[in-house]
XYZ file of C-alpha atoms in Angstrom:
422
model
C 18.816 5.496 -22.599
C 17.221 4.624 -19.784
C 13.296 3.681 -19.632
C 12.741 5.626 -16.607
C 13.890 9.144 -18.678
C 13.174 8.887 -22.050
C 8.969 9.902 -22.435
C 9.079 13.087 -20.149
C 6.957 16.221 -22.257
C 8.530 18.906 -20.957
C 6.570 23.042 -21.659
C 10.111 25.158 -21.346
C 13.770 24.793 -22.225
C 14.125 24.606 -18.200
C 12.219 21.904 -17.901
C 14.676 20.401 -20.957
C 17.720 21.019 -18.998
C 16.553 19.180 -16.046
C 15.284 16.651 -17.995
C 19.123 16.428 -19.307
C 20.489 16.631 -15.938
C 18.261 13.907 -14.676
C 19.220 11.665 -17.830
C 23.174 13.103 -17.089
C 22.580 11.733 -13.144
C 21.047 8.300 -13.932
C 24.550 7.654 -16.237
C 26.691 9.035 -13.596
C 24.811 6.235 -11.004
C 24.771 3.593 -13.226
C 28.870 3.448 -14.059
C 29.380 3.075 -9.984
C 26.505 0.437 -9.202
C 28.480 -2.624 -10.413
C 31.637 -1.644 -7.962
C 28.707 -0.367 -5.199
C 27.416 -4.093 -6.223
C 30.740 -5.229 -5.937
C 31.675 -3.337 -2.616
C 27.889 -4.396 -0.933
C 28.934 -8.111 -1.374
C 32.630 -7.537 0.854
C 30.475 -5.512 3.374
C 30.990 -6.447 7.000
C 27.434 -8.017 8.735
C 25.675 -4.489 9.934
C 27.581 -2.297 7.527
C 25.596 -0.110 5.133
C 26.282 0.220 1.594
C 26.215 3.779 0.102
C 25.127 3.876 -3.585
C 24.911 6.871 -6.005
C 22.033 5.855 -7.978
C 19.007 7.497 -8.074
C 15.621 7.896 -9.288
C 13.427 11.231 -9.950
C 10.447 11.671 -8.819
C 9.184 14.385 -11.281
C 5.759 14.013 -12.463
C 6.797 15.268 -16.377
C 8.618 12.037 -16.737
C 5.642 9.918 -15.851
C 3.159 11.865 -17.677
C 2.902 9.356 -20.573
C 0.519 6.611 -21.882
C -0.849 4.461 -19.661
C 0.812 1.182 -18.498
C -0.496 -2.636 -18.834
C -2.634 -3.479 -15.842
C -4.026 -6.549 -15.573
C -7.738 -6.951 -13.884
C -6.374 -7.905 -10.367
C -8.075 -11.691 -9.117
C -8.073 -13.136 -5.433
C -6.359 -15.604 -5.127
C -7.150 -16.083 -1.683
C -8.019 -14.342 1.863
C -7.209 -14.052 6.109
C -8.802 -12.776 9.181
C -7.042 -11.880 12.001
C -9.317 -11.779 14.928
C -9.277 -9.544 18.152
C -5.854 -10.579 19.192
C -4.398 -10.751 16.073
C -3.887 -14.251 15.357
C -3.688 -15.782 12.151
C -6.235 -17.437 10.663
C -6.759 -18.629 7.282
C -10.435 -17.894 6.377
C -13.223 -15.331 6.278
C -14.447 -15.099 9.239
C -13.413 -11.449 9.605
C -15.477 -11.037 6.254
C -18.333 -7.874 7.172
C -21.244 -6.944 4.830
C -22.486 -3.603 3.860
C -25.747 -2.167 5.377
C -26.590 0.854 3.145
C -27.429 3.614 5.409
C -30.027 6.254 4.887
C -28.671 9.276 2.862
C -28.723 11.435 6.418
C -28.067 8.793 9.024
C -26.868 11.286 11.794
C -24.104 8.320 12.797
C -22.439 9.605 16.216
C -18.895 8.314 15.394
C -17.512 9.784 18.412
C -20.064 7.164 20.222
C -18.347 4.134 22.355
C -14.899 6.073 21.907
C -13.843 6.008 25.855
C -16.074 2.750 27.391
C -16.111 0.920 24.087
C -12.779 0.568 21.816
C -9.774 -1.965 22.029
C -6.873 0.052 20.200
C -4.331 -2.107 18.286
C -0.993 -1.096 19.698
C 0.293 0.355 16.491
C 4.290 0.213 17.970
C 4.238 -3.141 16.838
C 5.524 -3.502 13.298
C 3.945 -6.040 11.921
C 6.459 -6.249 8.732
C 5.088 -8.773 6.073
C 4.494 -11.811 8.620
C 0.616 -11.843 8.113
C 0.774 -12.495 3.730
C 3.976 -14.900 5.014
C 1.991 -17.379 6.635
C -0.178 -17.221 3.904
C 1.803 -18.460 1.875
C 3.025 -20.808 3.369
C -0.855 -22.154 4.000
C -1.639 -21.403 0.263
C 1.319 -22.560 -1.248
C -0.033 -24.750 -3.602
C -1.869 -21.590 -4.877
C 1.127 -20.076 -5.199
C 3.620 -22.893 -6.498
C 5.329 -21.864 -10.529
C 6.991 -24.382 -12.162
C 9.534 -22.373 -12.436
C 12.266 -23.722 -9.562
C 14.191 -20.857 -9.534
C 11.216 -19.086 -8.904
C 9.180 -21.112 -6.257
C 6.304 -18.307 -5.366
C 5.504 -17.274 -9.109
C 5.672 -13.635 -8.765
C 8.344 -10.766 -9.137
C 6.709 -8.667 -6.260
C 4.811 -9.678 -3.076
C 3.801 -6.340 -0.377
C 0.851 -5.301 1.216
C -1.309 -2.942 -0.294
C -0.953 0.073 1.741
C 2.941 -0.140 0.616
C 2.239 0.659 -3.424
C -0.822 2.992 -2.845
C 2.404 4.836 -1.359
C 3.979 4.433 -4.221
C 1.338 5.743 -6.607
C 0.582 8.863 -4.522
C 4.571 10.005 -4.672
C 4.434 11.788 -7.465
C 1.665 14.357 -5.826
C 2.861 13.525 -1.812
C 4.653 17.172 -0.018
C 4.409 16.190 3.030
C 5.780 12.827 4.337
C 8.226 10.710 2.642
C 9.385 6.536 3.096
C 10.849 3.705 3.660
C 10.849 0.891 2.168
C 13.120 -2.048 2.470
C 13.520 -4.736 0.167
C 15.495 -8.275 0.056
C 15.168 -11.206 -2.735
C 14.532 -14.995 -2.103
C 14.144 -17.440 -4.362
C 13.838 -15.123 -7.372
C 11.079 -12.662 -5.995
C 11.437 -9.449 -4.754
C 9.687 -8.456 -0.701
C 9.231 -5.308 0.147
C 8.325 -3.899 3.529
C 7.638 -0.054 4.819
C 10.083 0.817 7.193
C 8.824 3.489 9.712
C 10.441 6.912 9.346
C 11.404 8.932 12.038
C 8.522 11.793 10.726
C 6.591 9.270 11.062
C 7.496 7.537 14.247
C 7.248 11.348 16.278
C 3.919 11.787 14.549
C 3.089 8.506 16.017
C 4.414 8.968 19.262
C 3.298 12.923 19.751
C -0.747 12.323 18.643
C -3.416 14.520 20.258
C -6.072 13.267 22.153
C -8.771 14.805 19.463
C -6.520 13.073 16.575
C -6.633 10.201 18.729
C -10.372 9.797 18.666
C -10.643 11.064 15.147
C -8.813 7.715 13.919
C -11.348 6.203 15.951
C -14.413 7.834 13.638
C -13.410 5.680 10.619
C -13.794 2.730 12.586
C -17.580 3.358 14.285
C -18.264 4.585 10.622
C -17.675 0.857 9.923
C -19.501 -0.482 12.912
C -22.544 1.232 12.022
C -22.977 0.154 8.252
C -21.455 -3.615 8.829
C -22.997 -6.818 9.980
C -21.408 -10.389 10.028
C -23.868 -11.963 8.182
C -25.503 -11.258 5.048
C -28.798 -11.024 6.612
C -27.842 -9.217 9.399
C -28.054 -5.608 11.121
C -25.376 -3.593 12.173
C -24.185 -3.797 16.103
C -23.650 -0.470 16.944
C -23.483 -0.360 20.545
C -20.270 -3.531 20.037
C -17.003 -3.362 20.624
C -14.566 -1.373 18.281
C -11.925 -3.641 17.825
C -8.929 -2.089 15.611
C -7.063 -5.901 15.834
C -10.170 -7.558 13.892
C -9.140 -7.431 9.947
C -10.054 -9.359 6.812
C -7.543 -9.390 4.068
C -7.698 -10.457 0.182
C -4.781 -11.594 -1.590
C -4.491 -10.733 -4.905
C -2.442 -11.134 -8.221
C -1.706 -8.402 -10.965
C 0.141 -7.587 -13.306
C 1.263 -3.897 -13.503
C 3.635 -3.627 -17.155
C 5.802 -6.403 -16.547
C 5.833 -7.427 -13.310
C 3.760 -9.559 -11.292
C 2.825 -8.904 -8.127
C 0.736 -10.417 -5.242
C -0.288 -8.082 -2.485
C -2.670 -7.820 0.093
C -4.378 -5.470 1.617
C -7.480 -4.653 4.449
C -11.312 -4.896 2.855
C -13.948 -3.004 5.028
C -16.990 -5.095 3.977
C -18.761 -6.974 0.674
C -22.370 -7.147 -0.406
C -24.028 -7.829 1.016
C -26.145 -9.617 -2.042
C -24.528 -12.856 -2.470
C -25.101 -13.041 -5.862
C -22.901 -10.138 -6.469
C -20.329 -10.588 -8.875
C -16.842 -12.311 -7.339
C -14.276 -11.078 -5.322
C -12.181 -8.329 -5.723
C -15.878 -6.793 -7.525
C -18.152 -7.442 -4.405
C -15.943 -5.598 -2.123
C -16.438 -1.689 0.072
C -14.039 0.723 0.560
C -15.724 3.073 3.512
C -14.575 6.423 4.782
C -15.282 8.815 6.874
C -13.974 12.761 5.709
C -15.229 16.628 7.032
C -18.370 17.512 5.384
C -17.665 19.897 2.545
C -19.293 23.638 2.164
C -16.451 25.863 -0.088
C -15.346 25.253 -3.074
C -11.611 25.699 -2.181
C -12.634 22.336 0.874
C -14.225 20.595 -2.546
C -10.880 21.517 -4.670
C -8.986 20.243 -1.755
C -11.196 17.014 -1.540
C -10.472 16.132 -4.404
C -6.907 17.279 -4.506
C -5.816 14.953 -1.733
C -8.195 12.709 -0.354
C -9.707 11.296 -3.757
C -6.254 10.749 -5.152
C -5.464 8.369 -1.861
C -9.017 7.128 -1.986
C -8.256 5.831 -5.751
C -4.963 4.726 -5.671
C -5.936 2.860 -2.365
C -8.951 0.802 -4.261
C -8.023 0.851 -7.822
C -4.930 -1.288 -6.788
C -7.201 -4.287 -5.263
C -9.939 -4.264 -8.116
C -12.174 -2.414 -5.219
C -15.212 -0.659 -7.251
C -17.192 1.476 -4.592
C -16.047 3.569 -2.454
C -18.708 5.253 0.802
C -17.869 8.181 2.659
C -19.393 9.875 5.324
C -19.442 13.087 5.283
C -19.459 14.663 8.777
C -18.937 17.674 11.205
C -16.553 18.679 13.597
C -18.844 16.677 16.508
C -18.313 13.521 14.762
C -21.740 13.385 13.617
C -22.416 11.969 10.003
C -24.405 14.400 7.934
C -24.289 12.545 4.527
C -23.039 9.455 2.725
C -22.005 9.357 -1.015
C -20.596 6.835 -2.635
C -17.858 6.703 -5.523
C -17.241 4.536 -7.970
C -13.626 3.942 -8.211
C -13.296 3.991 -11.647
C -15.357 7.644 -12.463
C -12.896 9.480 -9.960
C -10.446 10.733 -12.413
C -13.578 12.010 -14.238
C -14.412 14.211 -10.978
C -11.110 15.845 -10.700
C -10.974 16.770 -14.850
C -12.290 19.991 -13.747
C -9.203 20.377 -11.354
C -6.512 22.534 -12.952
C -2.818 21.094 -12.533
C -4.659 18.366 -10.805
C -3.075 14.481 -10.245
C -3.271 12.291 -12.494
C -4.104 8.553 -12.925
C -1.089 7.723 -15.322
C 1.421 9.334 -14.154
C 0.940 7.843 -10.745
C 0.751 3.953 -12.321
C 4.096 5.110 -14.782
C 5.746 6.196 -11.159
C 5.129 2.896 -9.018
C 6.033 0.801 -12.756
C 9.481 2.459 -13.115
C 10.409 1.678 -9.715
C 9.433 -1.657 -9.238
C 11.906 -1.439 -12.513
C 14.056 0.742 -10.601
C 13.969 -2.346 -7.790
C 14.677 -4.740 -9.916
C 17.603 -3.465 -11.544
C 19.027 -2.368 -8.915
C 18.279 -5.438 -5.623
C 21.011 -8.246 -7.015
C 21.854 -10.277 -4.054
C 19.244 -13.359 -3.789
C 19.484 -12.994 -0.068
C 17.349 -12.998 2.920
C 20.337 -11.406 5.072
C 20.690 -8.607 2.847
C 18.396 -5.839 2.299
C 17.936 -2.647 0.263
C 16.590 0.174 1.880
C 15.123 2.648 -1.002
C 14.434 6.211 0.481
C 12.602 9.152 -0.333
C 11.689 12.723 1.264
C 9.440 15.266 -0.930
C 12.003 17.155 -3.287
C 14.041 14.950 -3.991
C 15.018 11.581 -5.286
C 14.408 8.296 -4.854
C 18.204 6.981 -3.233
C 18.588 3.781 -1.580
C 21.628 2.060 0.561
C 22.438 -1.585 0.976
C 22.407 -2.886 4.419
C 23.522 -6.814 5.522
C 22.658 -8.086 9.089
C 21.027 -4.978 9.984
C 18.229 -4.476 12.036
C 16.118 -4.441 8.703
C 16.168 -7.355 8.126
C 12.264 -8.438 7.867
C 11.961 -12.095 5.929
C 11.639 -14.563 8.943
C 14.178 -17.775 9.309
C 10.200 -19.833 9.642
C 9.483 -18.349 6.051
C 13.002 -18.731 4.601
C 13.247 -22.157 5.974
C 9.462 -23.025 4.074
C 10.115 -21.905 1.087
C 13.857 -23.302 0.020
C 12.419 -26.677 1.349
C 11.063 -27.987 -1.763
C 7.496 -28.456 -1.737
C 7.278 -31.857 -1.913
C 9.315 -32.042 1.427
C 6.901 -29.558 2.988
C 4.175 -30.293 5.632
C -0.205 -29.547 4.442
C -0.528 -26.589 6.294
C -2.682 -26.224 9.915
C -5.364 -24.779 9.769
C -4.468 -21.515 11.937
C -1.399 -20.526 12.701
C -0.999 -19.625 16.730
């Protein structure tokens, strides 16, 4: 019996029948899988090859024991400056300055005249992580010559967050492109048509409310450990500090990167990532219904985003409809699952993590070709199964030539990396 389907818990005969159908569907898909793989190898450039193999997102299938997840270890970091230039250092790291309980921050301040917005139509794919890998090959180099990076997967934290929340997502699907290079699987998101339409049709109000989150960071962060926030400065969303962590989920060795808002100002705080803090904003809560929705939807994403890299604390500014912060509350990532236990039929961390683990297994079983020119495009929409198609030399290719060339060169032939990447 396939490991994706062997531990579901069911409460009715109808669900048991659905379970049998899922297993039967997977079996039929696997009978076609070898044929599809052969077809893919014969595919002409730019030709798409479909597969019948799918993966269910039915929650009951993943409601089992929590999988092994090793404590994430920071193995590096990098910065992106005001022009989105990569730097192999911590120049963009900021320090948390605790605000008053009711600070009355005006999140609208500066939106019209002190805001430089990153062009989010430019898709950077995995490029910044790949630059970090090239600059730090000595940190990731494996003794296994067939897998020089020494991990099974390389991706962004945000892509893993989407996987964790998938069993409970009802609005927006995703597309994840996967290519294998020298034994390591690289996962890069592709913008869906739905997401593209939303981005292109944002209202002015929506654009301003997106700014509010960055403004809250400006009110609560300083550039130096003993410094003070500069709330009158420019908010530039090109700037970022990113951690690079390594961990293991079940049998999958992961290397991923994610943006970090700030760290504890006390330099005696625990080592990274345990000193990092995630900053959030949310609408103030007045009714039990609003609190229930906050627990069900917003806390799910907050938990997933912080749990993955081992960020222990989330500081949230609750604001009114005019962008005025009226309350600040701190959430410990490890205690969020306890907060939601009183909610009927709420999300479960074990379902999130098991789905992510099983999806990674599904990817490893599916992606056979070790070729950066071949992309396996995994697709999911709410209330449907995960499917995939295979593409060669297509618009979905995302591993750049400069990275492939360096990673296929022996480490002893690789010149020492420069301090910066122009």
